[in-house]
mmCIF file of C-alpha atoms in Angstrom:
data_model
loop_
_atom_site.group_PDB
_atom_site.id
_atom_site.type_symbol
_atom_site.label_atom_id
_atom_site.label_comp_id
_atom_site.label_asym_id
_atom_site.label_seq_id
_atom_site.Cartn_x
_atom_site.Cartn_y
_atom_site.Cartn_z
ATOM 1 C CA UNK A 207 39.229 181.589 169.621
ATOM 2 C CA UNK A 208 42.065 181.242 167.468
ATOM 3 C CA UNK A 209 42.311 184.301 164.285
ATOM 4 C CA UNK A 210 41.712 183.163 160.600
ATOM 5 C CA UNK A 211 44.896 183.539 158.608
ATOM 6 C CA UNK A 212 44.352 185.180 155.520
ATOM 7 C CA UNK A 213 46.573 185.921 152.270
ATOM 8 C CA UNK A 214 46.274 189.184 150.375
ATOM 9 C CA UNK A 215 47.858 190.512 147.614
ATOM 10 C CA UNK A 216 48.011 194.366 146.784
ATOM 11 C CA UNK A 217 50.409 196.991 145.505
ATOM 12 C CA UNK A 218 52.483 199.093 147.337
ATOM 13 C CA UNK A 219 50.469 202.256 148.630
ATOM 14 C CA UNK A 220 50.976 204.147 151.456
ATOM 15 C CA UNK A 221 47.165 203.527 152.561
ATOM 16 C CA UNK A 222 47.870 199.959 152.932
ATOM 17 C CA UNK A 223 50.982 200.092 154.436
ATOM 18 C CA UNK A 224 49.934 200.477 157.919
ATOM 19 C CA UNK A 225 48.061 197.327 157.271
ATOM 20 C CA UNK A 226 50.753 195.152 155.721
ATOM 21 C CA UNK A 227 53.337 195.933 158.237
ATOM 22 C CA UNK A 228 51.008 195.027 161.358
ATOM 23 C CA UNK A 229 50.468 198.536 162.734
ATOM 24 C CA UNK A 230 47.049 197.999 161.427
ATOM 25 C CA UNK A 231 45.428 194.870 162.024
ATOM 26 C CA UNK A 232 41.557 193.601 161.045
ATOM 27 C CA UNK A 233 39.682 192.191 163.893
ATOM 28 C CA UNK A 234 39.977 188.238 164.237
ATOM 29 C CA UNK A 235 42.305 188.008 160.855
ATOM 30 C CA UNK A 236 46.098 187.486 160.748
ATOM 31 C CA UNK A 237 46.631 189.085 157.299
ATOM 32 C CA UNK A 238 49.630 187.247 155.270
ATOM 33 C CA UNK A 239 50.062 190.301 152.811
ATOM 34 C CA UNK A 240 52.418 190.328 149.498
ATOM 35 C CA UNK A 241 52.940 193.923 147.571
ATOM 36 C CA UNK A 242 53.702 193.020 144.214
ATOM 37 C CA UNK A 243 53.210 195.018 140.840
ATOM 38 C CA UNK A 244 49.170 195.241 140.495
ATOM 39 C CA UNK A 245 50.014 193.587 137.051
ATOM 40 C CA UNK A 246 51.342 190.305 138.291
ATOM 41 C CA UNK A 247 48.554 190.588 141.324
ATOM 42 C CA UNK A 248 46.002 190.857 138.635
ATOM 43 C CA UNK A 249 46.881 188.151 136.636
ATOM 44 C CA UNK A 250 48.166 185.683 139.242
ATOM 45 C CA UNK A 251 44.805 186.379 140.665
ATOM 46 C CA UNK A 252 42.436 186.445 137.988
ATOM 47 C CA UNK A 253 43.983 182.612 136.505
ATOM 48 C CA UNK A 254 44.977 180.982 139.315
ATOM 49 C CA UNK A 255 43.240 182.652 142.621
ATOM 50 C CA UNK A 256 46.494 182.255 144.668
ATOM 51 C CA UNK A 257 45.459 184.493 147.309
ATOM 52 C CA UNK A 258 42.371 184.418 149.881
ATOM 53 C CA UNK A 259 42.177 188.327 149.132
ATOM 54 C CA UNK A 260 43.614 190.651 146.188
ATOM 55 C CA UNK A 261 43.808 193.945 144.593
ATOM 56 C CA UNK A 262 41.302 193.114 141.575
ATOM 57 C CA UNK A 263 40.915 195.489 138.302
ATOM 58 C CA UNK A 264 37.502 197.013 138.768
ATOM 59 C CA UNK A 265 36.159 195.994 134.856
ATOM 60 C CA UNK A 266 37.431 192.326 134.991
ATOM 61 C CA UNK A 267 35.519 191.592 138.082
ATOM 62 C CA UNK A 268 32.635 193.425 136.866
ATOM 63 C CA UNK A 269 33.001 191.419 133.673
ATOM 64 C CA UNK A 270 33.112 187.866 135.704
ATOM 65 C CA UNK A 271 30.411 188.368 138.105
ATOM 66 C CA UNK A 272 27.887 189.605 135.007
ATOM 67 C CA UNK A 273 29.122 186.563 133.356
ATOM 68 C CA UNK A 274 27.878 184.410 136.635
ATOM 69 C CA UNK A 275 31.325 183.748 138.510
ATOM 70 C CA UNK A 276 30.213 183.553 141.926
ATOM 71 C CA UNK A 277 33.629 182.393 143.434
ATOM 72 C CA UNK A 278 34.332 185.761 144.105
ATOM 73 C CA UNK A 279 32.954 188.853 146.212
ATOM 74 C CA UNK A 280 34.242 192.347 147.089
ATOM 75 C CA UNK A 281 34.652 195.077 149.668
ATOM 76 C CA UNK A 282 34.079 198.450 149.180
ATOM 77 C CA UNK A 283 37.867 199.356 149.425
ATOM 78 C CA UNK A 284 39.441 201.236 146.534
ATOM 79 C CA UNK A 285 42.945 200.539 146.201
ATOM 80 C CA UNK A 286 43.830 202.932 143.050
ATOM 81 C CA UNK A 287 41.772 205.265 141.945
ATOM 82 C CA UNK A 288 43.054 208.223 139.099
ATOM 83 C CA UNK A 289 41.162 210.497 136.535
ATOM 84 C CA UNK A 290 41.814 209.560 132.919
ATOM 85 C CA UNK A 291 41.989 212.772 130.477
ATOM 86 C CA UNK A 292 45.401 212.391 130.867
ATOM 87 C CA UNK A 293 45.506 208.933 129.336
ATOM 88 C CA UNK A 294 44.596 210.250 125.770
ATOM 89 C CA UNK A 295 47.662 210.009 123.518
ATOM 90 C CA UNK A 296 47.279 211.455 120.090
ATOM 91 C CA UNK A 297 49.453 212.690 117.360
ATOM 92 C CA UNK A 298 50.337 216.310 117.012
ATOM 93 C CA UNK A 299 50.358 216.061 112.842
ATOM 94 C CA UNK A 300 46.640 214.779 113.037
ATOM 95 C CA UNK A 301 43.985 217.801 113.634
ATOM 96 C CA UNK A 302 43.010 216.328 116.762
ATOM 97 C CA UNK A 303 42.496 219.362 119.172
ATOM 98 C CA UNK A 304 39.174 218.414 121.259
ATOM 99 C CA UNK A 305 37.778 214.886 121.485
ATOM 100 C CA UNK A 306 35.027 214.875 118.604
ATOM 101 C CA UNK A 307 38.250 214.729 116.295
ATOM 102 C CA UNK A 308 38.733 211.393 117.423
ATOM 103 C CA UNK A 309 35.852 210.364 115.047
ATOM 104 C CA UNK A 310 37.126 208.710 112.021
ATOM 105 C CA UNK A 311 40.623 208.152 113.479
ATOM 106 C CA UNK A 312 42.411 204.565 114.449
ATOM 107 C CA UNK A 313 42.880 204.229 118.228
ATOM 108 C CA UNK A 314 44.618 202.248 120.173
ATOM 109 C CA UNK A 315 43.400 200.827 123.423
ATOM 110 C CA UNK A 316 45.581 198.049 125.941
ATOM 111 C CA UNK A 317 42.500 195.992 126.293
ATOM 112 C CA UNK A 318 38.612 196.703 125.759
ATOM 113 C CA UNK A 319 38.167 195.439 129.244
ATOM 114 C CA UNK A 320 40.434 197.724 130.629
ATOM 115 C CA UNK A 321 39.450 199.636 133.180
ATOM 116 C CA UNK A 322 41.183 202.675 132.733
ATOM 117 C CA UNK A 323 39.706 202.603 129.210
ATOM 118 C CA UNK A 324 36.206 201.618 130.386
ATOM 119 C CA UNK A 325 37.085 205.428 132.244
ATOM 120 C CA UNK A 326 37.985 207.188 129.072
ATOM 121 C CA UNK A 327 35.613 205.984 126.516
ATOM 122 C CA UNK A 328 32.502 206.728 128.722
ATOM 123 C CA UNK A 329 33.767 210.175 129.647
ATOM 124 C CA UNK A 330 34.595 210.843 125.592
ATOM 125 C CA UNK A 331 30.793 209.260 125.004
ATOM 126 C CA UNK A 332 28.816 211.034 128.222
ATOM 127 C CA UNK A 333 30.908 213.995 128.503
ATOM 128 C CA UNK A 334 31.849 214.991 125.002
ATOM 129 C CA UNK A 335 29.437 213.177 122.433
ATOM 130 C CA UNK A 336 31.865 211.002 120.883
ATOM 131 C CA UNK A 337 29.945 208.494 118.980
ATOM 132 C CA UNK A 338 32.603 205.098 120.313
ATOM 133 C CA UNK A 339 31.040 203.581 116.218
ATOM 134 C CA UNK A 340 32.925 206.587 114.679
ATOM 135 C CA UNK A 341 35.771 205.061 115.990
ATOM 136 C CA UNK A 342 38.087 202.503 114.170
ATOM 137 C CA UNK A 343 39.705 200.472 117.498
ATOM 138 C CA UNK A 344 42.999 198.763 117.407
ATOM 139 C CA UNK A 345 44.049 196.467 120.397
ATOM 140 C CA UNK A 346 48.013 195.584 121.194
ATOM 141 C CA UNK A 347 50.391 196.443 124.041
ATOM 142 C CA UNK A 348 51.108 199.787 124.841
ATOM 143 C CA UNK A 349 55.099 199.302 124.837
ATOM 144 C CA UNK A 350 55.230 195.451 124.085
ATOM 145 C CA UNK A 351 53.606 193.497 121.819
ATOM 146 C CA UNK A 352 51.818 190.230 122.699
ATOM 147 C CA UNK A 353 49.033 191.531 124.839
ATOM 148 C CA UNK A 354 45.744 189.703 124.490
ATOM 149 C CA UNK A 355 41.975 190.584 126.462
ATOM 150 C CA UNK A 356 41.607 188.436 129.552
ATOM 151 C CA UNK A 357 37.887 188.612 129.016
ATOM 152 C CA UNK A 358 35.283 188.010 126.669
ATOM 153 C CA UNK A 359 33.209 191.719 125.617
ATOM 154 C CA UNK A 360 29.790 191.905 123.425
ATOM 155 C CA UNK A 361 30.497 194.793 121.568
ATOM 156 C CA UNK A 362 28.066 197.456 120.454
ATOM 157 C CA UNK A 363 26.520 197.266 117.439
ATOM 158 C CA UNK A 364 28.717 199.299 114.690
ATOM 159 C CA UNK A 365 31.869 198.572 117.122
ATOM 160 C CA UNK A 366 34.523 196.512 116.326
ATOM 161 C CA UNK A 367 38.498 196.185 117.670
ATOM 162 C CA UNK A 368 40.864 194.810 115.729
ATOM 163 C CA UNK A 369 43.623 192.717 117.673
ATOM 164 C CA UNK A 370 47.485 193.060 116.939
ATOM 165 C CA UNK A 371 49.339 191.062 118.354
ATOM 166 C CA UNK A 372 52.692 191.595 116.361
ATOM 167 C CA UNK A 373 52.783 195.392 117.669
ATOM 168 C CA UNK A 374 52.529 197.370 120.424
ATOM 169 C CA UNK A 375 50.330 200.842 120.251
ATOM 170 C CA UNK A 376 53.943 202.705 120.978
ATOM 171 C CA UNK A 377 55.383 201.237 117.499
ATOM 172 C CA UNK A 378 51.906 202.109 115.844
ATOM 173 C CA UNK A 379 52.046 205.631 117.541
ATOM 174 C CA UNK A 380 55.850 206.117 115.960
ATOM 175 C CA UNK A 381 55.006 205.469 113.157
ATOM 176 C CA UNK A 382 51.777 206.845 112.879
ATOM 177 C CA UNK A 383 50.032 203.946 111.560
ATOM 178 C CA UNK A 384 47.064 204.532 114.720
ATOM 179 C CA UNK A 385 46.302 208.610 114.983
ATOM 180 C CA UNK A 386 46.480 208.234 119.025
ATOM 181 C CA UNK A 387 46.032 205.592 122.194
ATOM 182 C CA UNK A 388 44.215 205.531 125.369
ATOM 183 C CA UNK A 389 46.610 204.042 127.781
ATOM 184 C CA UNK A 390 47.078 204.024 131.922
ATOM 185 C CA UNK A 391 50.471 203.472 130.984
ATOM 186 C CA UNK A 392 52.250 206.550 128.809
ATOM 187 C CA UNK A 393 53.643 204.795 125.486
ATOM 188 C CA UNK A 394 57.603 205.042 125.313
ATOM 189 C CA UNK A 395 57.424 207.089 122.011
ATOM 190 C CA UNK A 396 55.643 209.712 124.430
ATOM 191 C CA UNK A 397 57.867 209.820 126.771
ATOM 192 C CA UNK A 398 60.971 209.495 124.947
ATOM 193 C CA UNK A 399 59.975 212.686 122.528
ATOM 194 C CA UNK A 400 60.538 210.977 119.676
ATOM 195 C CA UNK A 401 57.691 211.415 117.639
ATOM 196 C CA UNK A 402 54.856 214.179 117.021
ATOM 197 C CA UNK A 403 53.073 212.388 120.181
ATOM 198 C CA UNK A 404 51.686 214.794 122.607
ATOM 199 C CA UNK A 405 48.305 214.417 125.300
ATOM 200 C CA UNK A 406 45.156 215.590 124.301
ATOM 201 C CA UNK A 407 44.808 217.569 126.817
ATOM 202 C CA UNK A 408 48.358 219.546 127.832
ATOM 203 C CA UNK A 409 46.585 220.998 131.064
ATOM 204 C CA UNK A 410 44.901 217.866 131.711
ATOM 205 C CA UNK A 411 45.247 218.231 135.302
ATOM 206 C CA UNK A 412 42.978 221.686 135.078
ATOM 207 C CA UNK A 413 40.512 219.316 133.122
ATOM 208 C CA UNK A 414 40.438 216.799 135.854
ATOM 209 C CA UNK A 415 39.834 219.042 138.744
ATOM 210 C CA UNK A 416 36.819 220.920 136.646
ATOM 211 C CA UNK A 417 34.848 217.915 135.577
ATOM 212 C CA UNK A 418 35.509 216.412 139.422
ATOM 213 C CA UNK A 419 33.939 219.498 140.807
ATOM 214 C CA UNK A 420 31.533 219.087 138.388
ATOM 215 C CA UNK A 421 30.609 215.225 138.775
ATOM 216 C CA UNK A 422 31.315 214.588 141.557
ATOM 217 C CA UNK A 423 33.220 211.094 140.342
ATOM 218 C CA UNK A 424 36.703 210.446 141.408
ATOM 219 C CA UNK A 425 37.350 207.102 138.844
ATOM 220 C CA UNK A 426 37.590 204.324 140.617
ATOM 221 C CA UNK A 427 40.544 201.530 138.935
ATOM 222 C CA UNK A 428 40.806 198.597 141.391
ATOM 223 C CA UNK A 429 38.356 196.690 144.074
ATOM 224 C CA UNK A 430 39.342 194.741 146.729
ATOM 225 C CA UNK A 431 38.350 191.112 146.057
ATOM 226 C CA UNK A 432 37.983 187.879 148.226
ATOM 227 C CA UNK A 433 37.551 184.292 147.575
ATOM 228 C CA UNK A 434 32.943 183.216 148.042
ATOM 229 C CA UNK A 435 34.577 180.061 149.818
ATOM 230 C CA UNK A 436 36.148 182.380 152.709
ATOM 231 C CA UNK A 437 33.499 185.091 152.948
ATOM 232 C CA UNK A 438 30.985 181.789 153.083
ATOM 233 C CA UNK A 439 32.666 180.052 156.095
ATOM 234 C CA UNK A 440 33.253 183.637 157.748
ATOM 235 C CA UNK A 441 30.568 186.188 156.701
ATOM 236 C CA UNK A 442 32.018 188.697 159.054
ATOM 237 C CA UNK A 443 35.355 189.269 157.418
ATOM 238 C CA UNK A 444 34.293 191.649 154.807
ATOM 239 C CA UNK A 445 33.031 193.930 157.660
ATOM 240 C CA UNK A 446 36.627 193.731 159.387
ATOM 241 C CA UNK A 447 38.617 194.263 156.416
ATOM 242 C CA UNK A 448 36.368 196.850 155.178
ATOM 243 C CA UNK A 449 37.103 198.651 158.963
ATOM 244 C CA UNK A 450 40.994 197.656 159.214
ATOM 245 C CA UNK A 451 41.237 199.098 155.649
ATOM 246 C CA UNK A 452 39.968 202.378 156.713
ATOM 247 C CA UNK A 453 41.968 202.900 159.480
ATOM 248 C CA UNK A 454 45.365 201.952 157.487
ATOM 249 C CA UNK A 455 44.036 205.175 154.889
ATOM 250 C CA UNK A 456 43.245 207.675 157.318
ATOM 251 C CA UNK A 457 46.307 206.997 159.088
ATOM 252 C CA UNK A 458 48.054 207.733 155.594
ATOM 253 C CA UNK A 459 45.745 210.717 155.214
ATOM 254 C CA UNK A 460 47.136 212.226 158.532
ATOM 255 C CA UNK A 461 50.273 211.717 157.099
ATOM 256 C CA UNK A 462 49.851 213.323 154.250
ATOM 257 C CA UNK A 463 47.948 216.941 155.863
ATOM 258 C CA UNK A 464 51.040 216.930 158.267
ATOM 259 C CA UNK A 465 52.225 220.626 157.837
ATOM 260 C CA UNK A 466 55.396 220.130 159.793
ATOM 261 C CA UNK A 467 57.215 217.302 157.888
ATOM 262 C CA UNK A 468 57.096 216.226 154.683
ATOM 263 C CA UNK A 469 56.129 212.587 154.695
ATOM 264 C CA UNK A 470 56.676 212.364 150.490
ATOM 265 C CA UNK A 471 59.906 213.396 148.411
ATOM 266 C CA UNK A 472 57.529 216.410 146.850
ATOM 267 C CA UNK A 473 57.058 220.014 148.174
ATOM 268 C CA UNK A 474 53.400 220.843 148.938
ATOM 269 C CA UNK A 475 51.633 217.900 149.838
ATOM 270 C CA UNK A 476 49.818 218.887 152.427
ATOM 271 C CA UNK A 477 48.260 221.745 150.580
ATOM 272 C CA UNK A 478 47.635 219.488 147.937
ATOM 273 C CA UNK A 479 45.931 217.088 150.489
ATOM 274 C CA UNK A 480 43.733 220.336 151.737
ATOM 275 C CA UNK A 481 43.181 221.286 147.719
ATOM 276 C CA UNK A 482 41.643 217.788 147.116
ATOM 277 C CA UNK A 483 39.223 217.694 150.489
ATOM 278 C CA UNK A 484 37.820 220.726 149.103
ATOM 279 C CA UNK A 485 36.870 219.797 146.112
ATOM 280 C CA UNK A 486 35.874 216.513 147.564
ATOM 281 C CA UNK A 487 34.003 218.462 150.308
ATOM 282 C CA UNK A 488 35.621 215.896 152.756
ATOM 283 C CA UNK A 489 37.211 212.276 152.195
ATOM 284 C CA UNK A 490 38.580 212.645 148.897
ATOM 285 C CA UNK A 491 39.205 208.741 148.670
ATOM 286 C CA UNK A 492 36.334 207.383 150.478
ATOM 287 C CA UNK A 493 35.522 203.953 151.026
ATOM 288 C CA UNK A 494 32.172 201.996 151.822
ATOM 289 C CA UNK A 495 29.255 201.796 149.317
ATOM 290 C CA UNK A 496 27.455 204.607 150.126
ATOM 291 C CA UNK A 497 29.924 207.521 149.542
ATOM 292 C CA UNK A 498 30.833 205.973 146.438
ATOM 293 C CA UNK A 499 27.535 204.752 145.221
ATOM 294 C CA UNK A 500 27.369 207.834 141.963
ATOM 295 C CA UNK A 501 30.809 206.566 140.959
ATOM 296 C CA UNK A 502 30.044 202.653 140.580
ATOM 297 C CA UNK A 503 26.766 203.192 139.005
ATOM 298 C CA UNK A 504 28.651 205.416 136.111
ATOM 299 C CA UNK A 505 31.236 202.504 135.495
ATOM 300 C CA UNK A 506 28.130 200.140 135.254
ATOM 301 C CA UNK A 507 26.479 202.610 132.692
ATOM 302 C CA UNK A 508 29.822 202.539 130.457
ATOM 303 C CA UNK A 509 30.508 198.617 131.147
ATOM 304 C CA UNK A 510 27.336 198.266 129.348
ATOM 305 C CA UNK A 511 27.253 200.799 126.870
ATOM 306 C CA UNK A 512 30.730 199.432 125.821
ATOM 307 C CA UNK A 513 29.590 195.839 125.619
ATOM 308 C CA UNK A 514 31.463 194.160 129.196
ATOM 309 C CA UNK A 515 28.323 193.363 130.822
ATOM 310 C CA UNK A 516 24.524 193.292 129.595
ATOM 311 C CA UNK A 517 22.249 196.210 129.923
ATOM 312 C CA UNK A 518 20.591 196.102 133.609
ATOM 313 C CA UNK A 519 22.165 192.668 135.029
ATOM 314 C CA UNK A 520 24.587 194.454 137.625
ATOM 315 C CA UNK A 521 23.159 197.163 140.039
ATOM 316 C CA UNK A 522 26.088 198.556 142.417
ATOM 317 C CA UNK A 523 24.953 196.339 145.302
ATOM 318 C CA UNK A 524 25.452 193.102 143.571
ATOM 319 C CA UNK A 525 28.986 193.776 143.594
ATOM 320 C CA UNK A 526 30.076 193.735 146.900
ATOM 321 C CA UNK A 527 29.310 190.733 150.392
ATOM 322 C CA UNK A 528 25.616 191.811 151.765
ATOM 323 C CA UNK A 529 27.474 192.630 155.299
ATOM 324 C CA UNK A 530 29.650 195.851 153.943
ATOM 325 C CA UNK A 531 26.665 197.937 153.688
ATOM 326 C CA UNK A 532 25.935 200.963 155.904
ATOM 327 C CA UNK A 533 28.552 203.606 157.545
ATOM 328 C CA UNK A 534 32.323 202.512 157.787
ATOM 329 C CA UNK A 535 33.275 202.546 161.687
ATOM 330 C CA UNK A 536 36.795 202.681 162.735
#
């Protein structure tokens, strides 16, 4: 029986790249695989569906299967994920020392239906009682203006977001016209040192590890998303990707605990790799539904608190093919 050629798009990550150079290979598929900057993937995917499977931003597909697009499903597979208290921007002349300051101040954000900001804002709201109303949103680019949302949000009542178009939250940041910015991205003016523009939280990485440890949720950014048409004609492809996937990570994994040699330009990595598994208690990047079942029903919880998809028409399940559930084999 001949294999079913497939495209996918995806960034460049080490746990795919057993997969895209053919060391790895999913049962029955020939995988035709582009890594490209998840930006272009994203948006090349989301308008035009050039690709049988793609990286996917975790709240835009959430947003277009509560809105009823059905010409897409997903695999549990996780390309990106990354904690977020590091993504708070502010400025250091404001008195913004702990996150209940933010109340009253203008904020930026890249998009509304952002994940990474989907992230934030429910972790300021859940975690720290930030009421998102206080809040006076601004929406623009984070070092270019021009940037527009790519989906449609109800907001809550008493929230509104203000579009810019002409200016990018960096500018607005310089020159202190928003009092700070939740971005993926840092904003030049951060990086460059130019202005009184500093993180909210300096140790942010001590932040992260605490509130993993104590939730339990590693944010999840991306899903791995495929074309209804193919899963349709070929149900079992989810449950081979989903498997070929896995193997391509824990080959990276291995890679990564190797004590010996150092597989990345950075000292330490494999103690880092032991640091994370024990917080994690074991696969601190899991795939499959199950292990990261906690996770997807807190980014449903802020997706509708924040106004991307209705109160109670998503439950984790209806996210991903029916065939991916149960225990990933490799």
């Amino acid at each position: 029986m001949s294999r079913l050629r497939l495209s996918l798009a995806i960034g460049d990550y080490d746990h795919v790249r057993d997969l895209c150079d053919g060391t790895v290979t999913a049962a029955g598929i020939d995988l035709i695989p582009q890594r490209l900057p998840v930006e272009e993937v994203f948006y090349r995917f989301t308008r035009h569906r050039e690709w049988d499977v793609s990286e996917m931003s975790l709240a835009k597909y959430t947003s277009l299967r509560a809105a009823g697009d059905e010409s897409l499903s997903a695999v549990p597979v996780f390309p990106s994920r990354a904690f977020r208290h590091s993504a708070i921007y502010v400025r250091s002349d404001r008195r913004i020392s702990e996150p209940a300051d933010l109340a009253g101040c203008r904020v930026g954000v890249p998009e509304w239906a952002q994940t990474a900001g989907v992230w934030v804002r429910g972790m300021l709201a859940e975690d720290y009682g930030l009421d998102l109303a206080s809040v006076e949103w601004v929406q623009a680019g984070v070092n270019q203006p021009g940037r527009i949302e790519k989906v449609t949000a109800t907001l809550p009542v008493g929230v509104s977001v203000k579009p810019m178009p002409d200016r990018s939250l960096s500018e607005m940041l310089a020159a202190g016209e928003i009092d700070a910015a939740l971005s993926a991205r840092a904003p030049d003016v951060f990086l460059a040192g130019t202005a009184p523009v500093r993180r909210l939280w300096p140790n942010a990485p001590a932040v992260e590890r605490e509130w993993w440890a104590r939730t339990g949720v590693f944010p999840i950014m991306h899903i791995l998303a495929v074309r209804a048409d193919v899963l349709e004609a070929s149900p079992w492809v989810a449950r081979n990707l989903l498997a070929a996937f896995e193997e391509a990570k824990q080959r990276s994994v291995e890679r990564l605990r190797d004590i010996t040699v150092a597989r990345l330009p950075l000292p330490w990595t494999a103690d880092r790799m032991a640091e994370a598994e024990a917080v994690a208690g074991g696969d601190p990047f899991p795939y499959g539904l199950e292990p990261n079942r906690a996770t997807l029903e807190r980014f449903l919880r802020h997706a509708a608190d924040q106004g991307l998809v209705p109160p109670g028409s998503l439950a984790v399940d209806d996210l991903f093919w029916p065939t991916v559930h149960g225990e990933v084999r490799v």
